[in-house]
CSV table of C-alpha atoms in Angstrom, one decimal:
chain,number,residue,atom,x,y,z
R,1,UNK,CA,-16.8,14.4,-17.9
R,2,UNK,CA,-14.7,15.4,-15.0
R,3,UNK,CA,-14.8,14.2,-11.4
R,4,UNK,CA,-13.7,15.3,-8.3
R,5,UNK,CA,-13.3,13.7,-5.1
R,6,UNK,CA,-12.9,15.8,-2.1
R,7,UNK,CA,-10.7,14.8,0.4
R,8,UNK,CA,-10.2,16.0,3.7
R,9,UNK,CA,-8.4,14.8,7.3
R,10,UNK,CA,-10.2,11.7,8.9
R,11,UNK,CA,-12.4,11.1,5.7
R,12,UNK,CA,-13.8,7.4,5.7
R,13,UNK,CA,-11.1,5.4,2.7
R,14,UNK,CA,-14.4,3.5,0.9
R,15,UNK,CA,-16.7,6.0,1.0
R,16,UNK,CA,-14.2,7.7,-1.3
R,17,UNK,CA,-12.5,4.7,-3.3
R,18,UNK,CA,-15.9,2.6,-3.9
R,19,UNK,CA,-17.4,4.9,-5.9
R,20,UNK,CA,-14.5,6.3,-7.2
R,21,UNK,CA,-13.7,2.4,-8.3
R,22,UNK,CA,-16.9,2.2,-10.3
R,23,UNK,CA,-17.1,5.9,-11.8
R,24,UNK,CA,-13.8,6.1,-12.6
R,25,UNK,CA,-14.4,3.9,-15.0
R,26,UNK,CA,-17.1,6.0,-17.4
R,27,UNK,CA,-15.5,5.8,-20.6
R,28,UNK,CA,-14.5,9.1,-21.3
R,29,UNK,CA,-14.2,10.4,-17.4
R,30,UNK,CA,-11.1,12.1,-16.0
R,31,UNK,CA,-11.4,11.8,-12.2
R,32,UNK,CA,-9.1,14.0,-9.5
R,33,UNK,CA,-8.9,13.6,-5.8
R,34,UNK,CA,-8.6,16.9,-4.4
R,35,UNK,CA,-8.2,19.1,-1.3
R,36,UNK,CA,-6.9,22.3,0.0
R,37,UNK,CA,-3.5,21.5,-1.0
R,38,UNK,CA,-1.7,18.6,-3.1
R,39,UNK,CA,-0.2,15.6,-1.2
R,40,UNK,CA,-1.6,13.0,1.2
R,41,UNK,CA,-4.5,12.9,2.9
R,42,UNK,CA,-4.8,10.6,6.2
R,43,UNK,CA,-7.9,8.7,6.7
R,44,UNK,CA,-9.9,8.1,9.7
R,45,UNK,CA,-8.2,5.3,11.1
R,46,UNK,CA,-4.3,6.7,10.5
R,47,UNK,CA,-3.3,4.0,8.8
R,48,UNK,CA,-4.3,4.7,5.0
R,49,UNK,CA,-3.4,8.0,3.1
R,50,UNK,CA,-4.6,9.0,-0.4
R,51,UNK,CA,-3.1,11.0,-2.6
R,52,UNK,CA,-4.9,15.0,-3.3
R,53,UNK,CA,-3.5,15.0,-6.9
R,54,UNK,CA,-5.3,18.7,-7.5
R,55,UNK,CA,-5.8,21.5,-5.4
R,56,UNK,CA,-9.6,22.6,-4.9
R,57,UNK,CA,-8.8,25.3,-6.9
R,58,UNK,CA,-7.7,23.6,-9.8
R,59,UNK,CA,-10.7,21.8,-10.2
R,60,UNK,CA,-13.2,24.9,-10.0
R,61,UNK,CA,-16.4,22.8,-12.2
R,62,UNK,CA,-16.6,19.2,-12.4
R,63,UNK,CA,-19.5,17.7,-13.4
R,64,UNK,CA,-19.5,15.0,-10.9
R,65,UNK,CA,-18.9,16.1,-7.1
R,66,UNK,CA,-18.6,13.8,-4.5
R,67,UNK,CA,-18.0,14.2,-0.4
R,68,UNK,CA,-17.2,11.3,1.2
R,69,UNK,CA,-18.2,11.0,5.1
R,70,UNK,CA,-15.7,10.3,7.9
R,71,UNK,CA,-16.7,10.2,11.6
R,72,UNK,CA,-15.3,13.8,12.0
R,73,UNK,CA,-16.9,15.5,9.1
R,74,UNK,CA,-16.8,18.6,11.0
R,75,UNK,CA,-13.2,18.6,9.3
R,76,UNK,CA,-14.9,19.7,6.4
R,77,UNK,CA,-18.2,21.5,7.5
R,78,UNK,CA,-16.2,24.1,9.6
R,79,UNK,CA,-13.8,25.0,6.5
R,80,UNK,CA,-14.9,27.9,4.5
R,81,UNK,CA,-12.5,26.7,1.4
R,82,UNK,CA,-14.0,23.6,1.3
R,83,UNK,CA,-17.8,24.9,1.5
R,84,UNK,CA,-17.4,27.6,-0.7
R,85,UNK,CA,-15.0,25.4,-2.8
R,86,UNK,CA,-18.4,23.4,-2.7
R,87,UNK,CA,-21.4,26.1,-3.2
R,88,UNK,CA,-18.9,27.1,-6.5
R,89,UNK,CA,-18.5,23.6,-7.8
R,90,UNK,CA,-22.3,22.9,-7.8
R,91,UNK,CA,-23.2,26.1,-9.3
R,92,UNK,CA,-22.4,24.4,-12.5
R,93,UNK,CA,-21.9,20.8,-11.7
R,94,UNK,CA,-24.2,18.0,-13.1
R,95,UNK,CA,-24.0,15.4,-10.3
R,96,UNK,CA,-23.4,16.9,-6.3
R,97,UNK,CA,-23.4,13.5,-4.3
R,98,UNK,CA,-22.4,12.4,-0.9
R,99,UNK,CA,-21.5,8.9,0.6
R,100,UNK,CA,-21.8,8.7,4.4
R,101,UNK,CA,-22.0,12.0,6.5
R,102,UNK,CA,-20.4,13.5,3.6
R,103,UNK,CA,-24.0,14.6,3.5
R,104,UNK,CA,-23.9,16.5,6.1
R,105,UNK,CA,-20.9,18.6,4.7
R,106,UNK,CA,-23.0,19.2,1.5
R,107,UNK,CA,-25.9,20.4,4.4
R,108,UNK,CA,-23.5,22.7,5.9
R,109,UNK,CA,-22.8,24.4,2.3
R,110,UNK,CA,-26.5,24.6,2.3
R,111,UNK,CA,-27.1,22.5,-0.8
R,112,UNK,CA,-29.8,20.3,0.2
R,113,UNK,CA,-32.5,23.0,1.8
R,114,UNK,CA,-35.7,21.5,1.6
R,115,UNK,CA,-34.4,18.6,-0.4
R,116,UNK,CA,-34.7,14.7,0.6
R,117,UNK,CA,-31.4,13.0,1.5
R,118,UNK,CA,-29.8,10.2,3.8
R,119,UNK,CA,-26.5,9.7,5.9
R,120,UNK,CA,-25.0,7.2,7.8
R,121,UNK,CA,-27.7,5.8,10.0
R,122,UNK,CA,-25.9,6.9,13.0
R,123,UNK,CA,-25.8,10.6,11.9
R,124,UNK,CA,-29.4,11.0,11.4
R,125,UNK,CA,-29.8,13.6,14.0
R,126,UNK,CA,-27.0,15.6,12.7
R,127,UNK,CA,-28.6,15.8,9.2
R,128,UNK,CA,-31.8,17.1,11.1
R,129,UNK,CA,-30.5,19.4,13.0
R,130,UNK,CA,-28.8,20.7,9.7
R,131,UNK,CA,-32.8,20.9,8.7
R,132,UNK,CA,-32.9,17.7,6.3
R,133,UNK,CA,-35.1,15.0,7.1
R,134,UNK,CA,-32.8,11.3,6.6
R,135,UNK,CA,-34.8,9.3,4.2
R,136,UNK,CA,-33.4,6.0,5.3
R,137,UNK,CA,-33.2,4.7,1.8
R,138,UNK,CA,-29.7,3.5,1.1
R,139,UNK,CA,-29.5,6.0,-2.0
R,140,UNK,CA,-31.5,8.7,-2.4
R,141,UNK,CA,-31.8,11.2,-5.5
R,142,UNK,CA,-33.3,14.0,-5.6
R,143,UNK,CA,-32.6,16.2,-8.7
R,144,UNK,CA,-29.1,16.5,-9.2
R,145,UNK,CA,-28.2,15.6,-5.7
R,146,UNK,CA,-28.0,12.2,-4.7
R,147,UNK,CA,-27.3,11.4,-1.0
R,148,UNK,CA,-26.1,7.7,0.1
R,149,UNK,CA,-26.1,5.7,3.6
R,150,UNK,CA,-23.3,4.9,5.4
R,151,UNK,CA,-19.7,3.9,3.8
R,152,UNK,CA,-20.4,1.2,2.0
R,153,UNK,CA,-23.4,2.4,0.1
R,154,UNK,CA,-21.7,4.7,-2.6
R,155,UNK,CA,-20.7,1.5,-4.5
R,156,UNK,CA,-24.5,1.1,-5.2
R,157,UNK,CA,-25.1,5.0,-5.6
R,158,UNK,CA,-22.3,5.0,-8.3
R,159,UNK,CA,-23.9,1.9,-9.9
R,160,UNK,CA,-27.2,4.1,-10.1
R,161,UNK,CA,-25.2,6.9,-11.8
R,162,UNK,CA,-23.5,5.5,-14.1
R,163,UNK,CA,-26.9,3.6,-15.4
R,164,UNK,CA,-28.2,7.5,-15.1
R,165,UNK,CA,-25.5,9.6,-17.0
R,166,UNK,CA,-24.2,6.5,-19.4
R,167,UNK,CA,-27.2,3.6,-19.7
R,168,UNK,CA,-27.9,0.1,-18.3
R,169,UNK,CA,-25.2,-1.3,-20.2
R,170,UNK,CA,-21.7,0.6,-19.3
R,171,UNK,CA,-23.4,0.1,-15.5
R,172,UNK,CA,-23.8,-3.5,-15.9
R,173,UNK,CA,-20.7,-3.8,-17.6
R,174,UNK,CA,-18.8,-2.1,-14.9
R,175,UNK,CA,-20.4,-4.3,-12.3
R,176,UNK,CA,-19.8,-7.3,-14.3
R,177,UNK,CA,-16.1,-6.4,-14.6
R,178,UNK,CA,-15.5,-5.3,-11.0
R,179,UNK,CA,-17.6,-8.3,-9.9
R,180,UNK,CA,-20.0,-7.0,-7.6
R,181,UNK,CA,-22.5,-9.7,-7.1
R,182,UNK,CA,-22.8,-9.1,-3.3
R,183,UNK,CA,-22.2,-12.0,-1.0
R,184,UNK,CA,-22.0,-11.2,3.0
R,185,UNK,CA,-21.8,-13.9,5.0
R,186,UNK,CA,-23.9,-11.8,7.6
R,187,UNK,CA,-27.3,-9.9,6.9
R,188,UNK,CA,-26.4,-6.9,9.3
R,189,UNK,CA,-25.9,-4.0,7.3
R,190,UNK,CA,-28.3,-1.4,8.3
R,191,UNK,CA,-29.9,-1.2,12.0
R,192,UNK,CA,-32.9,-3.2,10.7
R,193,UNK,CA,-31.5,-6.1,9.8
R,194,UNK,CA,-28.3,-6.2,12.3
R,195,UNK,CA,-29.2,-7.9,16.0
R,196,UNK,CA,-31.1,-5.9,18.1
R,197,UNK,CA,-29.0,-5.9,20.6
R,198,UNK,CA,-26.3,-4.6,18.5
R,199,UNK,CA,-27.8,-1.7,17.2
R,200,UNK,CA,-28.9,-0.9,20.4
R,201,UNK,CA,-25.3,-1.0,21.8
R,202,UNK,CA,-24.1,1.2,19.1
R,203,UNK,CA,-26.6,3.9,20.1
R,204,UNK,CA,-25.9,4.0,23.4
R,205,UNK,CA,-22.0,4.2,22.4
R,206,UNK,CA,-22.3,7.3,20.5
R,207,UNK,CA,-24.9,9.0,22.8
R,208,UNK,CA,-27.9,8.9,19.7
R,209,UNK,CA,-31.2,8.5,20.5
R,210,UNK,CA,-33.6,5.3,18.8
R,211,UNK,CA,-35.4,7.7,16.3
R,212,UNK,CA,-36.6,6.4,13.1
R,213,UNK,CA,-36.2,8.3,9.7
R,214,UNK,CA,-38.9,9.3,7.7
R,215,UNK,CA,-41.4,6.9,6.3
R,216,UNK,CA,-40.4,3.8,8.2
R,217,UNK,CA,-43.0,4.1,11.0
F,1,UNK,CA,-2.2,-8.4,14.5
F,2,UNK,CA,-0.9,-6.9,12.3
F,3,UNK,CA,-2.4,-6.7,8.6
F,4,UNK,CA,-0.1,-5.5,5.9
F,5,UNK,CA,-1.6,-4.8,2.3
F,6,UNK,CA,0.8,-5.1,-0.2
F,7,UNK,CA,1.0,-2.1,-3.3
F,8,UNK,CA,2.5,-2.4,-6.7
F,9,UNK,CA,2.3,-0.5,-9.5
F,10,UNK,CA,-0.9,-0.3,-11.2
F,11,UNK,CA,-3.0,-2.6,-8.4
F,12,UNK,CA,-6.8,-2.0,-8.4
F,13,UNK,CA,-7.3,0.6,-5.8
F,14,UNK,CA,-10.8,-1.3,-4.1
F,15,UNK,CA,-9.1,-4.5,-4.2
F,16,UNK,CA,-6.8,-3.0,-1.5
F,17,UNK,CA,-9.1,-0.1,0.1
F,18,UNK,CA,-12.5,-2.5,0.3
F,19,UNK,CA,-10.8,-5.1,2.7
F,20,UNK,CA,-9.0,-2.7,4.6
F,21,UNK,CA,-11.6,-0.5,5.1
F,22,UNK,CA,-13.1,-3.7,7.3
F,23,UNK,CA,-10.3,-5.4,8.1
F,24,UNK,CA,-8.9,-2.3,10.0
F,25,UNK,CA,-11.4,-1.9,12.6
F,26,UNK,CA,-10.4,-5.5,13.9
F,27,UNK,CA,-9.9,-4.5,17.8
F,28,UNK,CA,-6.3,-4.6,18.3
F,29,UNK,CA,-5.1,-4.7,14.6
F,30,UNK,CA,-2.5,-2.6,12.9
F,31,UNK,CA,-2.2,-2.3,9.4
F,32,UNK,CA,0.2,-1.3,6.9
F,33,UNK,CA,-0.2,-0.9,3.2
F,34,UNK,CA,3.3,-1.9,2.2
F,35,UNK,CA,5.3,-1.6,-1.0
F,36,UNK,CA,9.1,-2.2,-2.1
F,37,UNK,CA,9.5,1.7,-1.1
F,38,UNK,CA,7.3,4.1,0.9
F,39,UNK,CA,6.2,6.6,-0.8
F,40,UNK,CA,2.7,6.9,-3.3
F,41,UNK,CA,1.8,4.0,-5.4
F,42,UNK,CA,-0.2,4.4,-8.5
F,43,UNK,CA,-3.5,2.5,-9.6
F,44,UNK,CA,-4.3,0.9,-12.7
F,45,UNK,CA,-6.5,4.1,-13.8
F,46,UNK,CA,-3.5,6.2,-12.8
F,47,UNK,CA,-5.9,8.7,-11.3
F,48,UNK,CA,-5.3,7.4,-7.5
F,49,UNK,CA,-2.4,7.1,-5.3
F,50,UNK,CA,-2.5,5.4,-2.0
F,51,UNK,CA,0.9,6.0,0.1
F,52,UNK,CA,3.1,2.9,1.2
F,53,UNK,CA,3.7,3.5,4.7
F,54,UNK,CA,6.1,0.8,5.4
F,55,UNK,CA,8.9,-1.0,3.2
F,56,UNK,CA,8.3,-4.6,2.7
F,57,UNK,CA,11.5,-4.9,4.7
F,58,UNK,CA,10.0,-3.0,7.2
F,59,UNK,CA,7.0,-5.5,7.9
F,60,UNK,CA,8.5,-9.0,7.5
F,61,UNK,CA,6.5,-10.7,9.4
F,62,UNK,CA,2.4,-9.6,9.6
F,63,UNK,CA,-0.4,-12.0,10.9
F,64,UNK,CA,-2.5,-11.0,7.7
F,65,UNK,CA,-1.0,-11.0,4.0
F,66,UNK,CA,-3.5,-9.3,1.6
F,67,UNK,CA,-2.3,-9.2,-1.8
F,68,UNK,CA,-4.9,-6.7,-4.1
F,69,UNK,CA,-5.1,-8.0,-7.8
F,70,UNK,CA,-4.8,-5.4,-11.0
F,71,UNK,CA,-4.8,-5.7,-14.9
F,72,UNK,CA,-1.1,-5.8,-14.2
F,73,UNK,CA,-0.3,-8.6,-12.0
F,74,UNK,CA,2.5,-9.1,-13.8
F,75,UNK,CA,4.5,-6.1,-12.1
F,76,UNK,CA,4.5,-7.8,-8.7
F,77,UNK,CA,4.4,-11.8,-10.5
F,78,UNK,CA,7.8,-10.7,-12.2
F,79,UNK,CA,9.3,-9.2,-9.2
F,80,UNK,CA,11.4,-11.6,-7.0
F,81,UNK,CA,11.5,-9.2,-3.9
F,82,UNK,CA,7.4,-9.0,-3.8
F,83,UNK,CA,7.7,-13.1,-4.3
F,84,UNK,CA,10.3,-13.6,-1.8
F,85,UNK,CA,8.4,-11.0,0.7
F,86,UNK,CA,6.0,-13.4,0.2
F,87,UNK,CA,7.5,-16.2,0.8
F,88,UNK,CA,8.6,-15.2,4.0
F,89,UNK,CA,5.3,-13.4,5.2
F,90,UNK,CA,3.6,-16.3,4.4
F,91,UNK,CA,5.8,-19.1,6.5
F,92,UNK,CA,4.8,-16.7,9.4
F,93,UNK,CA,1.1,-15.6,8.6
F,94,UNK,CA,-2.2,-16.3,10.4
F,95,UNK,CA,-3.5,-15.6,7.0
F,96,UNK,CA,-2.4,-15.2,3.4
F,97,UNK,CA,-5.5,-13.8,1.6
F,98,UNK,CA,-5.7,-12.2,-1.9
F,99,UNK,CA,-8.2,-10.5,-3.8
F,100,UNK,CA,-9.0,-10.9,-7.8
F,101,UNK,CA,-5.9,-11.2,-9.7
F,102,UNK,CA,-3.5,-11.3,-6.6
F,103,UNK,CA,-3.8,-14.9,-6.5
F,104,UNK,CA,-2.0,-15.0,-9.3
F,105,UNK,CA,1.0,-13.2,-7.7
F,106,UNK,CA,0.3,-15.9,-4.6
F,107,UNK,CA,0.0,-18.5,-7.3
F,108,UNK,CA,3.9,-17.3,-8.4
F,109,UNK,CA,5.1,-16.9,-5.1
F,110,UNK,CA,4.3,-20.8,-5.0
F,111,UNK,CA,2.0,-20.6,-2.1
F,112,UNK,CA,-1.2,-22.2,-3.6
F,113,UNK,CA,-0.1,-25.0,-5.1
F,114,UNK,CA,-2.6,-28.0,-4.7
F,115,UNK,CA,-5.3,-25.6,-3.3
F,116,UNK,CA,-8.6,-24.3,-3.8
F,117,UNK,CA,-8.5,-21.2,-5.2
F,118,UNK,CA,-10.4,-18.4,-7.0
F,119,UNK,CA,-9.6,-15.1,-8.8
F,120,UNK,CA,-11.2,-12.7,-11.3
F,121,UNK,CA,-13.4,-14.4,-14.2
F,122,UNK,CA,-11.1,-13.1,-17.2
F,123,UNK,CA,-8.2,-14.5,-14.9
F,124,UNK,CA,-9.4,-18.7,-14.7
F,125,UNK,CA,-6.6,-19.4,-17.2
F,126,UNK,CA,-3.7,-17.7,-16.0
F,127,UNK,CA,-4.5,-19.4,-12.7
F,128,UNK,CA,-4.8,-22.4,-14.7
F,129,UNK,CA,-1.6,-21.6,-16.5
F,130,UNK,CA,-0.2,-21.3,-12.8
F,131,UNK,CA,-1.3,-24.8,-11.8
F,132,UNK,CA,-4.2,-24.1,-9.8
F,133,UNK,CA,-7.8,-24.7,-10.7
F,134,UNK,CA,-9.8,-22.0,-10.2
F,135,UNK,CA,-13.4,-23.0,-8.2
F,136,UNK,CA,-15.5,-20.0,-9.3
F,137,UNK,CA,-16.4,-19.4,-5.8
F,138,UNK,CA,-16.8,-15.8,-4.7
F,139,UNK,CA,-14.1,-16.3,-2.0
F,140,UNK,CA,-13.0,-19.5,-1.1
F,141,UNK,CA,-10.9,-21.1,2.2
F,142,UNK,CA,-8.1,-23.6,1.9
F,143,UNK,CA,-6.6,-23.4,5.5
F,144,UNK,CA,-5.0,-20.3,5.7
F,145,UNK,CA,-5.2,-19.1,2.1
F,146,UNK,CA,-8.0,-16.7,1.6
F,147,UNK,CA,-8.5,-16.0,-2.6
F,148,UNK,CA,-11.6,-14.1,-3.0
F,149,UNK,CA,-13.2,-12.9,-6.9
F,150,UNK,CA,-13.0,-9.8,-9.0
F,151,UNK,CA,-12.3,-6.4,-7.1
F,152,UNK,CA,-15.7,-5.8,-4.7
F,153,UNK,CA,-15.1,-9.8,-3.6
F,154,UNK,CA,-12.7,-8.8,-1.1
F,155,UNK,CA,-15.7,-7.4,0.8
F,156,UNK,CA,-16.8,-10.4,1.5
F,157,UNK,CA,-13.6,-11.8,2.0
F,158,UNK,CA,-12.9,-9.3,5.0
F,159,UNK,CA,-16.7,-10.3,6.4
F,160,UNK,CA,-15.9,-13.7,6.5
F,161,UNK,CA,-12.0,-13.4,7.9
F,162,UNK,CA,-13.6,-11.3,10.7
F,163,UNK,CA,-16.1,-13.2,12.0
F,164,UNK,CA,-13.6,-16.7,11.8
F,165,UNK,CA,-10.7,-14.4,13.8
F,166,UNK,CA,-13.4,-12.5,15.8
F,167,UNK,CA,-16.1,-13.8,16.1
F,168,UNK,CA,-19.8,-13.3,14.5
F,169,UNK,CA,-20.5,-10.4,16.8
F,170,UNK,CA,-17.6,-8.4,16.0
F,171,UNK,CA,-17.8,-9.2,12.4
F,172,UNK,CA,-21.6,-8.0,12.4
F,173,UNK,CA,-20.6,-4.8,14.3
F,174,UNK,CA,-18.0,-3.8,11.2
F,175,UNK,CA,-21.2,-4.8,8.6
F,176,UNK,CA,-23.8,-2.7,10.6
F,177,UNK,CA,-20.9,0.2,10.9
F,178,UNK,CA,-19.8,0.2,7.3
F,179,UNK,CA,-23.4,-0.3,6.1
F,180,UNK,CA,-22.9,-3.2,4.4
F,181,UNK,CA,-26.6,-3.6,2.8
F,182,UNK,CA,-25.6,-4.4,-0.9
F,183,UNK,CA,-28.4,-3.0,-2.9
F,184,UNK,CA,-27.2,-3.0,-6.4
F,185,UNK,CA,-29.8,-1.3,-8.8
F,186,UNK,CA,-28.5,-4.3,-11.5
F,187,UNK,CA,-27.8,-8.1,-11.2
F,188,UNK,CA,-25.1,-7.9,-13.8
F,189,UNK,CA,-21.7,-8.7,-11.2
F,190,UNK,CA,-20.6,-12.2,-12.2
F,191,UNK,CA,-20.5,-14.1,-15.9
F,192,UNK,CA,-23.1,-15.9,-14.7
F,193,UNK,CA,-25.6,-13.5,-14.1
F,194,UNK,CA,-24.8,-11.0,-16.5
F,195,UNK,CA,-26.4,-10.3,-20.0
F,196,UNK,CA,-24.2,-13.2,-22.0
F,197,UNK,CA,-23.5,-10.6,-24.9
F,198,UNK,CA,-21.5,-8.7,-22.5
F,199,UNK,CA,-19.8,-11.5,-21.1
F,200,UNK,CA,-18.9,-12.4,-24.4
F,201,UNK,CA,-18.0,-9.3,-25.6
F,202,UNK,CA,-15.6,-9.4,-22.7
F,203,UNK,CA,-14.1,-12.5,-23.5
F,204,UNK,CA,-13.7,-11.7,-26.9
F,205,UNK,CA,-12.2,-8.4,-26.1
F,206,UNK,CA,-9.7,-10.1,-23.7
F,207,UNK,CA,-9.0,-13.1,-25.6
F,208,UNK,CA,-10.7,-15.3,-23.0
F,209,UNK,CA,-11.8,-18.4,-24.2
F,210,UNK,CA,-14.9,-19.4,-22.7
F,211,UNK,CA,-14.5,-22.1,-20.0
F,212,UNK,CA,-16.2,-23.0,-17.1
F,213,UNK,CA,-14.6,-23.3,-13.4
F,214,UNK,CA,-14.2,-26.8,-12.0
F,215,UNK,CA,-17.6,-27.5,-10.7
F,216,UNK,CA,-20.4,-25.4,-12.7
F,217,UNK,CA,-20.6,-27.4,-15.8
């Protein structure tokens, strides 16, 4: 079981390295950062760099794909090598998944026509106007592609996985030995539960309108 | 402020990468991950490499400590110029936080002795062994020492360090951002709640005999 986990300039470090923490540890899996070319790859804030320790082309088929988001994912939806990279990998991959607006980069490749998906809840508008309807679930399968929300929610998507591809047991095992037995001190993780006021703000901020996703009218 | 995460060979990538992630977008923060040399730094899975920005020479003084754990404390318990980085961070720090197994390099450094402390459930006894009693709590305060549970605990740490330096509202605004709506598809992430044959078959596979923290009996 191979995976791969694109990397690209500005990408968001934990939409990347949560998941990758949890799948990373399927008995059995052999898992690659990769990018267009070897070496480190800056992160959306500047200050934290990961290591590309493949080139896209040397990881032509994994089974698992996965595109983490970053708040400039046109990095990665206007490069050609990455999308094709993309449409090439999930010709044959088992898993194509997506943490953040890494969902919109799998949009631009045009993997998830006419298939249900989320984003970060702030991106909504760009997955519509890439023609996919957000679901506003914080992980979303559909077939073979599973989308997640924002940042923080491919720790649960890769917890859904690996109960998927390897049973309840190596999932529970893995969140027994990573410890994730949530406990936020705050409930204001997604723009229902977070102040009002808040969310509002946040809208405003980054010029999106108050539209709600599918279903939760 | 400046934050400065420390690296050392074989450290558990999301101990480091799930604070930062939230610790980062502090207004006004700058962070370094840190390391006795810049350059890439290896995880404990070997398949990720985060890059050391700074020497530890280079950042002698930050207003944040965060010391990531890893099935191989021992590389940075046995090394006196981690320890005596340290030393020196700490006689200068706002904070001195660490997450899972790193409070058993804080533990070396000397810096928790007589306090409450926590780290990853496999690790009670070699905090023990270290002179501190481990509470069991997911992440617990004692002043300005910060120890937080297994690997995903440092989450919650960052949640909670944020809103005591910045305030609820800012400490919200990083939750809502990041998505931090924990929706794990199993309730398997501490020894408490997980099936006891995998908890056992843990402790058995580790050597870990089974004792409680201070305060659950």
């Amino acid at each position: 079981m191979q995976i791969a986990v694109l990397l690209y300039d500005r990408f968001t470090a934990l939409d990347a390295v949560g998941p990758y923490e949890l799948l990373s540890r399927l008995p059995g899996a052999e898992t690659f950062f990769v990018a267009r070319e070897r070496g480190p790859v800056r992160n959306d804030q500047d200050s934290l760099a990961l290591v590309a320790d493949r080139t896209l082309a040397e990881v032509p088929a994994p089974d698992i794909v996965l595109v983490p988001g970053g708040p400039d994912a046109r990095v990665a939806m206007d490069d050609p090598e990455i999308l094709d990279w993309l449409r090439a990998a999930d010709a044959t991959s088992t898993w194509t998944t997506s943490v953040c607006t890494g969902s919109l980069v799998l949009a631009a490749a045009g993997l998830l026509d006419g298939r249900r998906a989320t984003t970060h809840w702030l991106a909504f508008d760009e997955l519509r106007a890439l023609g996919v309807e957000p679901t506003g679930e914080r992980v979303v399968f559909d077939g073979k592609y599973v989308t997640s929300a924002g940042v923080s929610s491919g720790i649960d998507m890769a917890l859904h996985l690996l109960g998927r591809i390897a049973g309840d047991e190596t999932a529970q095992t893995v969140q027994l030995l990573t410890e994730y037995d949530p406990q936020p001190p705050y409930d204001a993780g997604s723009p229902e539960k977070a102040p009002a006021a808040l969310v509002a703000k946040w809208r405003a901020e980054t010029g999106k309108p108050e539209t709600a996703p599918a279903g939760t009218e």
